[in-house]
Coordinates of C-alpha atoms in Angstrom, one line a residue:
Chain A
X1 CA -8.9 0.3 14.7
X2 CA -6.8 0.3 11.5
X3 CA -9.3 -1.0 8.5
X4 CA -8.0 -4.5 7.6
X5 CA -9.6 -4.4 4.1
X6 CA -7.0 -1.6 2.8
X7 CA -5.8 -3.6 -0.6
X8 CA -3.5 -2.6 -3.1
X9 CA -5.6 -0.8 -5.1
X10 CA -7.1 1.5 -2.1
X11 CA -3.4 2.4 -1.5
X12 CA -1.9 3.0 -5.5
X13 CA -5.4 5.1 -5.9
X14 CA -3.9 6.9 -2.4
X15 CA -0.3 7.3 -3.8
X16 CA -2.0 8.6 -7.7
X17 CA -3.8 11.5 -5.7
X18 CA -1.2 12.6 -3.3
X19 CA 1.8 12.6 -6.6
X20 CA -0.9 14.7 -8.0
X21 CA -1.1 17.0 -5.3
X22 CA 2.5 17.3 -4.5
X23 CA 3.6 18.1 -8.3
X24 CA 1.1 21.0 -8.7
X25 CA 2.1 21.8 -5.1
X26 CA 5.8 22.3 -6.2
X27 CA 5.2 23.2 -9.7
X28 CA 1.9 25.7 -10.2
X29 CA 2.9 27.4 -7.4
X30 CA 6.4 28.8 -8.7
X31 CA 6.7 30.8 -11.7
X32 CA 8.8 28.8 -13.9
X33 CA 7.8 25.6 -12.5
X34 CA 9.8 22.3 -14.1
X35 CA 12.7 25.3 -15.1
X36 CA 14.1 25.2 -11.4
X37 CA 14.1 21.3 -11.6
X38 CA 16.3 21.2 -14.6
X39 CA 18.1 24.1 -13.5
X40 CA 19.4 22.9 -9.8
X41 CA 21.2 20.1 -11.1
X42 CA 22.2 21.9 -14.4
X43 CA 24.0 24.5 -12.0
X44 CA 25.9 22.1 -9.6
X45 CA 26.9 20.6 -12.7
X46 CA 28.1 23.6 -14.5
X47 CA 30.4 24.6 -11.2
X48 CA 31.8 21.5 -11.1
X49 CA 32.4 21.1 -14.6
X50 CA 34.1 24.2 -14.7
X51 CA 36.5 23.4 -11.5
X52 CA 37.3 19.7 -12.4
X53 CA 37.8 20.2 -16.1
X54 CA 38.8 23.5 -16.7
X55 CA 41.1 24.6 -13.5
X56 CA 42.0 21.2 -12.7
X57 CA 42.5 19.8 -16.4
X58 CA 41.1 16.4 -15.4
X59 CA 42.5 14.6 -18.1
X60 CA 39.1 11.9 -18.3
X61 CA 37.5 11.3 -21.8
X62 CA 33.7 12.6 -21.7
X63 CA 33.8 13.9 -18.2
X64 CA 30.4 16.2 -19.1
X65 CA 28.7 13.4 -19.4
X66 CA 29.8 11.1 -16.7
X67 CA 29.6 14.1 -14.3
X68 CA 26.1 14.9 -15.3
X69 CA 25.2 11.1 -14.7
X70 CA 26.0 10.9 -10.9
X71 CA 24.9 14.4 -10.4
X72 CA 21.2 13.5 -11.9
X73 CA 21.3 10.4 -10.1
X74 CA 22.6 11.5 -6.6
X75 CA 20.1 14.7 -6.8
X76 CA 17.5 12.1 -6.9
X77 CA 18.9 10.4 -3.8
X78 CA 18.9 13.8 -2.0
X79 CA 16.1 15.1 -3.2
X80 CA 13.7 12.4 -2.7
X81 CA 14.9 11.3 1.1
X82 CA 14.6 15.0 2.0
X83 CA 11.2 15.2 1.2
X84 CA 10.7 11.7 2.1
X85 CA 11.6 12.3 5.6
X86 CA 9.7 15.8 6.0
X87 CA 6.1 13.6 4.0
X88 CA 4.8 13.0 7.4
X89 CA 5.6 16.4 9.4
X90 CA 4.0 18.2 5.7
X91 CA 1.4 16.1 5.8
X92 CA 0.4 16.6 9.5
X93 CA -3.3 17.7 8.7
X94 CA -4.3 14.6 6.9
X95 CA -2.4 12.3 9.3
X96 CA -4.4 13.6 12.3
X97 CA -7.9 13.5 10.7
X98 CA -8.1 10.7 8.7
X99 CA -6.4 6.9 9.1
X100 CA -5.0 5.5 5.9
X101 CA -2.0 4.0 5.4
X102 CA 0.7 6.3 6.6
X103 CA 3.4 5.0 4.2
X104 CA 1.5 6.0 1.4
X105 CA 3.1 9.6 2.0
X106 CA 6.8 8.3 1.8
X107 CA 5.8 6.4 -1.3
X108 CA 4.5 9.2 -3.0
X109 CA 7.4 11.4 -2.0
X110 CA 9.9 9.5 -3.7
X111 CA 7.5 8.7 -6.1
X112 CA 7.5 12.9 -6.9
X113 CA 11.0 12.7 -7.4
X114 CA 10.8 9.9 -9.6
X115 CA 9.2 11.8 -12.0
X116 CA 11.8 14.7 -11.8
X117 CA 14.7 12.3 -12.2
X118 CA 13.1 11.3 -15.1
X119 CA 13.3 15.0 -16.5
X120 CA 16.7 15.1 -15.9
X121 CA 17.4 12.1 -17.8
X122 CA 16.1 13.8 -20.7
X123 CA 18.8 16.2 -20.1
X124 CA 21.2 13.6 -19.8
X125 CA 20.1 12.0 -23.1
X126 CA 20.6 15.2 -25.0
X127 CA 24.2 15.5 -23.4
X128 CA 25.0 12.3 -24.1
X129 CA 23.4 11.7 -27.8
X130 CA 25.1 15.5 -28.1
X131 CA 28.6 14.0 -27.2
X132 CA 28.1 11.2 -30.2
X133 CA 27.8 8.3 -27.9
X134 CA 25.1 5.2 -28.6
X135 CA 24.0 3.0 -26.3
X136 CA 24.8 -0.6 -26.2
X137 CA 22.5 -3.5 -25.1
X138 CA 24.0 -3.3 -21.7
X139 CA 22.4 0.5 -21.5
X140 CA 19.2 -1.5 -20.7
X141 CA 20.1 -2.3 -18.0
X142 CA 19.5 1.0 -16.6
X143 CA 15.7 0.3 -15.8
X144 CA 16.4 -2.3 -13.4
X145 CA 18.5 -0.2 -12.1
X146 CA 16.4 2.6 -11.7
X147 CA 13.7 0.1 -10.2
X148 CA 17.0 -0.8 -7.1
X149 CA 17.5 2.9 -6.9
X150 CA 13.9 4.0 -5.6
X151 CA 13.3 1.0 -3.8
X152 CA 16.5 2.1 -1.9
X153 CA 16.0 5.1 -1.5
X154 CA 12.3 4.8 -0.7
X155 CA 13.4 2.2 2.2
X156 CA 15.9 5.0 3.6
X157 CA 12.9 7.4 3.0
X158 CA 10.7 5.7 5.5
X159 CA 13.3 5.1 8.4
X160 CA 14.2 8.5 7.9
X161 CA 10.5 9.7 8.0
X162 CA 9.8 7.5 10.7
X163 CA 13.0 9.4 12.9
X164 CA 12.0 12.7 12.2
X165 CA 8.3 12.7 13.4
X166 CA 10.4 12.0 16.5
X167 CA 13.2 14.1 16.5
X168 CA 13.3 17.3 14.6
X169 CA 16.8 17.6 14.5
X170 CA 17.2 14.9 12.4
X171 CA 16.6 17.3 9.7
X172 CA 20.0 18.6 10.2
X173 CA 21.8 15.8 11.0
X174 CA 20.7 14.3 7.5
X175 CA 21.8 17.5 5.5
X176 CA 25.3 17.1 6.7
X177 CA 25.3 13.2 6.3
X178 CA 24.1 13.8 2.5
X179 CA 26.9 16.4 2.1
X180 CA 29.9 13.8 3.8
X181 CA 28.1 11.3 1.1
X182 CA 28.5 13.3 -1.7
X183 CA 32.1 13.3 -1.5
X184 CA 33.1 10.2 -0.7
X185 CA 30.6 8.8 -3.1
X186 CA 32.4 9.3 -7.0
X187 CA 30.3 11.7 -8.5
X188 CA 32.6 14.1 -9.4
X189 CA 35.6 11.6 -10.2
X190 CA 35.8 8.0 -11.0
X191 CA 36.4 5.0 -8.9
X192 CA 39.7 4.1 -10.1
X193 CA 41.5 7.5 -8.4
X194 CA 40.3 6.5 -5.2
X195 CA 43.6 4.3 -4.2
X196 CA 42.8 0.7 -3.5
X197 CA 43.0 0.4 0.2
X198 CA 39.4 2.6 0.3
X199 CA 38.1 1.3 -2.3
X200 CA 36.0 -1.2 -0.4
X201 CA 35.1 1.1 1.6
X202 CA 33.5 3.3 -0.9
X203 CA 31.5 0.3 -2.1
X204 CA 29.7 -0.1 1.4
X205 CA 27.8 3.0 0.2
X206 CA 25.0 1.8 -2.5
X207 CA 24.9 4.9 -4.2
X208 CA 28.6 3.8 -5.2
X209 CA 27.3 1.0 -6.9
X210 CA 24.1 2.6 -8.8
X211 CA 26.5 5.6 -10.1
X212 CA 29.6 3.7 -11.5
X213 CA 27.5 0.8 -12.8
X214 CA 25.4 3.3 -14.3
X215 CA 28.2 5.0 -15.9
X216 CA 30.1 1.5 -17.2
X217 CA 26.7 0.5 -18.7
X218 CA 26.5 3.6 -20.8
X219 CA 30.0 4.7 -20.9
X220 CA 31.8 1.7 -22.2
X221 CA 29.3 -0.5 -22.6
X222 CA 30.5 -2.8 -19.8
X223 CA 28.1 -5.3 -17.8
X224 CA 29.2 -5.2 -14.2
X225 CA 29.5 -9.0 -12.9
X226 CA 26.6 -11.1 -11.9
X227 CA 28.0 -11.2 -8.2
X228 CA 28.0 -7.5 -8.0
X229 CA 24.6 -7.1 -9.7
X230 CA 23.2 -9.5 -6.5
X231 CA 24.8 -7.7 -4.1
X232 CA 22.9 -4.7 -5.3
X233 CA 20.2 -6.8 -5.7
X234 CA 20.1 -8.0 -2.2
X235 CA 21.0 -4.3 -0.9
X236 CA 18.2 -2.4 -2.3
X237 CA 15.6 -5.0 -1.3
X238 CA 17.0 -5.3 1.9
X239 CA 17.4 -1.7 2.9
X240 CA 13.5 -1.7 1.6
X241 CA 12.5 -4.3 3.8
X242 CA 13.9 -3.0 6.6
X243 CA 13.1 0.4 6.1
X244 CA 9.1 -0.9 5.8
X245 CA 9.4 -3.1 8.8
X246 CA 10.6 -0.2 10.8
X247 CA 8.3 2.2 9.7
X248 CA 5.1 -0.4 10.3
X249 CA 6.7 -1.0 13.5
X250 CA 6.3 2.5 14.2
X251 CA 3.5 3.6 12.5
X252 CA 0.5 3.7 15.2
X253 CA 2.2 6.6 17.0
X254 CA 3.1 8.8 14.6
X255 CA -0.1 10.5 14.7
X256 CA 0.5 10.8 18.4
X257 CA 4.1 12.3 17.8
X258 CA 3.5 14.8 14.8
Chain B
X1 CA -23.0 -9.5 16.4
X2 CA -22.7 -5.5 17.4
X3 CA -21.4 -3.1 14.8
X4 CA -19.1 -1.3 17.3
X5 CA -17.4 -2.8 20.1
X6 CA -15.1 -1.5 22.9
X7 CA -14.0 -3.3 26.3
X8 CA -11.8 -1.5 28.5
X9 CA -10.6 0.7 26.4
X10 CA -7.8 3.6 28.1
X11 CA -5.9 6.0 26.1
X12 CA -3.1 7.7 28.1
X13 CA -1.0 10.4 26.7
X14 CA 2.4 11.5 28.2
X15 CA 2.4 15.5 29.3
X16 CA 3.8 17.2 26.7
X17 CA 6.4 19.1 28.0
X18 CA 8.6 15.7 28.9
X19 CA 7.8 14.4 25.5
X20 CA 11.5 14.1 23.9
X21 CA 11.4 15.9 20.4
X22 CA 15.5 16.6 20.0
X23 CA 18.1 13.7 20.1
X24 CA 19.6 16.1 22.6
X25 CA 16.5 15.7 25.5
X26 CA 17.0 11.6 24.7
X27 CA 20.0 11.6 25.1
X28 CA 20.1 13.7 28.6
X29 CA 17.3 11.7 29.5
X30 CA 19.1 8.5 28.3
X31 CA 22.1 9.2 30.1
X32 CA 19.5 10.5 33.3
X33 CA 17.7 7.2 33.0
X34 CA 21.2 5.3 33.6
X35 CA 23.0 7.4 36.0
X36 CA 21.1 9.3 38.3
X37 CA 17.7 9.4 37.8
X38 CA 14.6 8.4 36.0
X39 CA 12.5 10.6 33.7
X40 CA 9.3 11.8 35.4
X41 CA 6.7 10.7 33.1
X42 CA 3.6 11.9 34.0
X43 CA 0.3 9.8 32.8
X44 CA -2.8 11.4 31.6
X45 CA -5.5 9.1 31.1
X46 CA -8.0 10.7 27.9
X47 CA -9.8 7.8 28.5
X48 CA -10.3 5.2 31.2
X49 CA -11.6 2.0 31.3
X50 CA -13.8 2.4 28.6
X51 CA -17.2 -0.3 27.6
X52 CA -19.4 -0.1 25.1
X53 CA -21.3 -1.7 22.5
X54 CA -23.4 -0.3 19.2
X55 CA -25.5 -2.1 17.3
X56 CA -26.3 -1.4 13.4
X57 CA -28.3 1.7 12.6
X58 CA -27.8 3.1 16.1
X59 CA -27.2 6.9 16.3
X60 CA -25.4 7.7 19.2
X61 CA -24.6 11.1 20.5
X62 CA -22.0 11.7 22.8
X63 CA -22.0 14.9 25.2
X64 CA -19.4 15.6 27.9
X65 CA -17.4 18.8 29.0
X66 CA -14.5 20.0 27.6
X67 CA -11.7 17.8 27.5
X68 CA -13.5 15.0 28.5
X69 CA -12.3 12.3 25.8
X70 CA -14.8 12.4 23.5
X71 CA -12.5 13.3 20.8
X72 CA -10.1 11.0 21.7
X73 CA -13.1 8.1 21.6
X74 CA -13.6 9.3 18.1
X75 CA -9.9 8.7 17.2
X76 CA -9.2 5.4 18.6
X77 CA -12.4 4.4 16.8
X78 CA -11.3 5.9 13.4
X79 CA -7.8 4.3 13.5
X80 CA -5.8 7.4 14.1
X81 CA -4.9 6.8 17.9
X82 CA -3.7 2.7 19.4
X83 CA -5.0 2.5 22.6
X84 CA -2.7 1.6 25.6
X85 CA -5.2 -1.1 26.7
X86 CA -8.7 -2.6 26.0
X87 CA -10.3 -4.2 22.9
X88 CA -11.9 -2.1 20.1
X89 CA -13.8 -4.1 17.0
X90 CA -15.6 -2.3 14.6
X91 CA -17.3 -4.1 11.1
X92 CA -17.8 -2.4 8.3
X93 CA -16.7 0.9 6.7
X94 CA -15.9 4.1 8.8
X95 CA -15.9 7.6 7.7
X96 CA -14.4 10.1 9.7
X97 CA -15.8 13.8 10.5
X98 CA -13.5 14.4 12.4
X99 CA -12.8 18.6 13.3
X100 CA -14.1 19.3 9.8
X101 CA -12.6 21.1 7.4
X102 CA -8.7 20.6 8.8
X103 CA -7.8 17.6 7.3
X104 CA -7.0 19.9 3.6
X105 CA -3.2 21.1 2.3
X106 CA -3.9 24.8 2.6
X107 CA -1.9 25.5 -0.7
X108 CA -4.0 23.4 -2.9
X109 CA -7.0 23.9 -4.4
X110 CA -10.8 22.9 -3.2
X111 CA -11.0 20.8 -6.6
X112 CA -7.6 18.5 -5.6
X113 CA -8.4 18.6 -2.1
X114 CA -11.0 17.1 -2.9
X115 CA -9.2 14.1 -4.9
X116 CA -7.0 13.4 -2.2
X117 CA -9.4 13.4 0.6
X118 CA -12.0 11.0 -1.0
X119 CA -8.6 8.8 -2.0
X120 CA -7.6 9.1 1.4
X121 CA -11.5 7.8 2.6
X122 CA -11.5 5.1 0.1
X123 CA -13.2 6.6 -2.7
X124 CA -11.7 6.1 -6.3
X125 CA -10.6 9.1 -8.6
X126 CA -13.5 7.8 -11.4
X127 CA -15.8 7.7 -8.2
X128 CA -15.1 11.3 -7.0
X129 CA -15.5 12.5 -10.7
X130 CA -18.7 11.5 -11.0
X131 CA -19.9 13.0 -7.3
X132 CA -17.7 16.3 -8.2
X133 CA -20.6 18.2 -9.4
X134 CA -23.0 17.0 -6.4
X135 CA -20.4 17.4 -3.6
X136 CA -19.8 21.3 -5.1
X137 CA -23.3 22.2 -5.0
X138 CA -23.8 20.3 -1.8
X139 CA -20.7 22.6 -0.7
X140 CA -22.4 25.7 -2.4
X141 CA -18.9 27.0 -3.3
X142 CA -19.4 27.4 -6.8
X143 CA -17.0 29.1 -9.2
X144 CA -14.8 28.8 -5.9
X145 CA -13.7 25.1 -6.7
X146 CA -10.0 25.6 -8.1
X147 CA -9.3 28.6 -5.5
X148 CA -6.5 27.2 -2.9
X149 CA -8.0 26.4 0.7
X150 CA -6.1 29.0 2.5
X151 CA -8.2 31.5 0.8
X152 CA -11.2 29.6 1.9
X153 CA -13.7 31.4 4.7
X154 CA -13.6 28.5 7.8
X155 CA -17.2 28.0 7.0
X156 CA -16.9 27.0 3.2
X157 CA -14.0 24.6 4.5
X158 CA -16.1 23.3 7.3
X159 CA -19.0 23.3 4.9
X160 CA -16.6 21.4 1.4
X161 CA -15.2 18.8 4.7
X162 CA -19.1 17.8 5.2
X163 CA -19.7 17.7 1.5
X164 CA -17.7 15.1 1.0
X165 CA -18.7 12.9 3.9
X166 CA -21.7 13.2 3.4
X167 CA -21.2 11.6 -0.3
X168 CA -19.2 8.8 1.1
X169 CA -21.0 5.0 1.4
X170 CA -19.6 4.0 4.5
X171 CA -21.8 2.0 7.5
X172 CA -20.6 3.9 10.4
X173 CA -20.1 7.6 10.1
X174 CA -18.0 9.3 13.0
X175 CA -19.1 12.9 13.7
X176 CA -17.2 15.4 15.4
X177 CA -18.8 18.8 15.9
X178 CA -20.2 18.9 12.7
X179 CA -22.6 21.8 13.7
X180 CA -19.7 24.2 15.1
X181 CA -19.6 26.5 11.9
X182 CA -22.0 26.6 8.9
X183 CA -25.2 29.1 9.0
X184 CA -28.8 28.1 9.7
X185 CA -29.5 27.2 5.8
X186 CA -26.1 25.2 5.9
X187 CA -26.9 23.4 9.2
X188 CA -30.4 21.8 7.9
X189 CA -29.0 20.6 5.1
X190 CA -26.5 18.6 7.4
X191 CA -29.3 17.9 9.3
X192 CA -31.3 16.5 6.2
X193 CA -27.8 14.0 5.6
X194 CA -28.2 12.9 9.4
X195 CA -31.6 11.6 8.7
X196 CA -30.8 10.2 5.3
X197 CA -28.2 8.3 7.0
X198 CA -30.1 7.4 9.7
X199 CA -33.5 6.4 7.3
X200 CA -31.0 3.9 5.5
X201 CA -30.0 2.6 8.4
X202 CA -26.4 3.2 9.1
X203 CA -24.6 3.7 12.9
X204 CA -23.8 7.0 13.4
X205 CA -21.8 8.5 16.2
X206 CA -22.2 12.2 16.7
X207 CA -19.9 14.5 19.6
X208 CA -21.7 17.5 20.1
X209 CA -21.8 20.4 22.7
X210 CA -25.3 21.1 21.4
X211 CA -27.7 19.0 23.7
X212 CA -31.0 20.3 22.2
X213 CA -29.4 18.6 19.3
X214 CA -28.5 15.7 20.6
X215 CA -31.7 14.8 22.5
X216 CA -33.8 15.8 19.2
X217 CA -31.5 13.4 16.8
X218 CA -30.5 11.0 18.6
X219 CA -31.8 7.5 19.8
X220 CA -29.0 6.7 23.0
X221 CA -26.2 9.3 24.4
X222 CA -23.2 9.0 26.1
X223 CA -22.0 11.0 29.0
X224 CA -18.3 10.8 28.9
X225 CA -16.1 12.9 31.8
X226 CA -12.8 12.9 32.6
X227 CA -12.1 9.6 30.7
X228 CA -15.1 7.6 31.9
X229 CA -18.7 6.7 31.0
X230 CA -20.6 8.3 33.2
X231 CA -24.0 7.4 31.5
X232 CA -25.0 5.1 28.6
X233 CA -29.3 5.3 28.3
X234 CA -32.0 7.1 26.0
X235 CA -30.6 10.4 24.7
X236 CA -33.2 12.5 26.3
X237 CA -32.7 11.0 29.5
X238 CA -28.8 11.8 29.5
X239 CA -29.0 14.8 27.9
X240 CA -30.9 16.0 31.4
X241 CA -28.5 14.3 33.6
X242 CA -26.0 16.2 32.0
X243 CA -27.9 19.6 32.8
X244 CA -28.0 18.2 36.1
X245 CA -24.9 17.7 36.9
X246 CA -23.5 20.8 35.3
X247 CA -25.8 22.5 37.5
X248 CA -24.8 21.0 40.9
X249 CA -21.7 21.7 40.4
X250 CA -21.7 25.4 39.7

């Protein structure tokens, strides 16, 4: 039978070890480690960069650094569901021998890529202090918004992890849902060329939301609206709770299905 | 009150090759289901009907053939598998033994398998620090500590896997084929942690296909076959039962 006693502190001394493990895993093992982390998103954004506001003379005021935002921020959203969803598959060894709380392993997937969004940022920062902007008070609110993000993405994580111990070809299906997403979410343009009629429909994606409010907050220093701020609110907490209830609700057979 | 208890305990598994792994079989089968026919799903019970009941400081081996369920017994009692039916209470802490030396990530090293394994058994980092030193000598792999595991013999996996077990505090210990790998010198050392654990009084439950073991450790012994309890009594006593059967039927 599952231990009842597993507390908080059991699990967060779980989630320490395996981050641990999975940065040196990704990091000792290559030769220039954290350089391929900068470097992915660096070189998406360089392409783009070079299409949007060299060939196609898009006539936007600080593009780099708005483009540079939604790239860091939707690499993070990629990044950390892929390995989110492949945490239990990977981890196949431990899950077979040993019980312990199985979401542990989704948290400290997105957890991992927490810590290279962070890195990024620092990129970010040097782009944007580079490009003579200063943030205003509203650029705090970026933490909480970070907080929405990976509880978002953590609660798509676990459905997704949950899915794939079941079927493989999920893996696939996700890769060409996340390149759909990247489109029709405005990372590489803003909001306001998207003609009105879809805009709504845009909005039904969070990652929408956590890009552009992102941007107004350090762009031009705009607060978006108390209503919209609890609709994200209510979004990322809800997709968590869903995604944890799904993932409990599934949880004693995964060892079975791996 | 007894430290373990099972009633009616069956594990069934579905035959693997009508398990649906692609959304494409679930959807055939799906569509099957609704239209023209049902998918066969063939039952295979690992365990059937299962009672039993250990009380503290008990050391119980459990023998059976190949494929018998006694792994299965293990994992239903460690957490890892639900069973389809039955009751199964256990009090107190478990640590699992269970087909040492698999549960590591081949690409790390012995030192941060290490980490993560106690973690995973309940042990903090500040705990595992302080047995680092013990469980590496216990291990006897040396200067071999921050080498990655897939460069690792199976024997100094096997023999790091029991290393760290054997430093845990739990009350009931779970113990599947401990003995398989590990030379002589290795094999009384384990065998010197059997008795400790037993001396101090803790329930330990120990699968092994070496009876001459299990009669010499043990108190009580199972005899599990194709899913069932075949015999529950003094180890020595089922040990030979077990001889006898395996003899009438050859």
């Amino acid at each position: 039978m599952p231990q009842t006693n597993t507390s908080l502190v059991r699990n967060l001394q779980i989630i320490s070890q395996l981050v641990r493990g999975e940065f040196k895993l990704r990091y000792k093992s290559s030769l220039l480690g954290y350089f391929w982390t900068l470097f992915k998103p660096l070189m998406l954004f360089g392409v783009i960069y070079l299409v949007f506001s060299v060939f196609l003379r898009s006539p936007m005021q600080n593009y780099a650094v708005y483009l540079l935002l939604g790239i860091v921020l939707w690499t993070f959203f990629t990044e950390a569901t892929m390995t989110g969803m492949n945490s239990l598959t990977g981890k196949r060894e431990l899950i077979t021998k040993i019980y312990f709380p199985r979401q542990t392993l989704v948290y400290a997937a997105t957890l991992s890529s927490l810590i290279t969004l962070l890195l990024n940022l620092l990129i970010f920062a040097v782009f944007y202090f580079g490009a003579g902007l200063l943030p205003g008070w509203a650029s705090l609110l970026f933490l909480p918004y970070l907080l929405l993000l990976l509880l978002f993405t953590t609660g798509i994580s676990l459905i997704l992890a949950s899915l794939y111990a079941r079927f493989h070809d999920l893996s696939h299906i996700w890769e060409v849902i996340l390149q759909i997403l990247f489109w029709i979410t405005p990372i590489v343009y803003d909001l306001s060329f998207v003609p009105e009629q879809f805009r709504a429909w845009l909005y039904l994606n969070p990652m929408t939301q956590f890009i552009s409010f992102s941007r107004r907050i350090f762009l031009i220093d705009q607060v978006p609206s108390l209503k919209q701020h609890a609709v994200l609110l209510a979004v990322s907490l809800g997709v968590f709770a869903i995604g944890y209830w799904f993932f409990k609700k599934t949880e004693y057979k995964v060892a079975e299905m791996i | 009150m007894a430290q373990i208890s099972v009633q009616n305990l069956s594990k069934s598994f579905l035959v693997p090759h009508q398990r649906r792994t692609t959304l494409k079989d679930s959807f055939v089968d799906f569509l099957g289901a609704g239209l023209w026919r049902r998918p066969v799903q063939e039952q295979f019970f690992a365990l059937n009907d299962v009672n039993l009941e250990i009380g503290a400081g008990e050391f119980v081996g459990i023998i059976g053939p190949n494929g018998s369920g006694k792994s299965t017994l293990l994992k239903i009692l460690a957490g890892i598998y639900r069973p389809n039916a039955g009751q199964v209470n256990l009090r107190g802490s478990v640590a699992p033994l269970l087909e040492l030396g698999i549960g590591f990530q081949q690409d790390l090293s012995a030192r941060d398998n290490i980490y993560i394994n106690a973690a995973l058994l309940g042990l903090p980092a500040s705990q595992t620090r302080r047995l680092l030193p013990e469980i590496v000598e216990f291990a006897e792999i040396g200067h071999f500590l921050d080498l990655k595991i897939k460069n690792y013999s199976s024997g100094m996996r096997q023999r790091l896997a029991f290393a760290i077990a054997a430093h845990l505090d739990a009350d009931i210990y779970l113990c599947d084929e401990v003995f398989a790998v590990g030379d002589e010198s290795f094999q009384q050392k384990c065998l010197a942690v059997f008795r400790r654990w037993r001396d101090s009084g803790k329930t330990i439950l120990l699968v092994s296909h070496n009876t001459g073991q299990i009669a010499d450790l043990c108190d009580r012994a199972l005899l599990i076959d194709r899913g069932q309890l075949l015999a529950d009594g003094p180890a020595t006593a089922v040990v030979e039962l077990y001889h006898q059967t395996l003899s009438a039927t050859r």
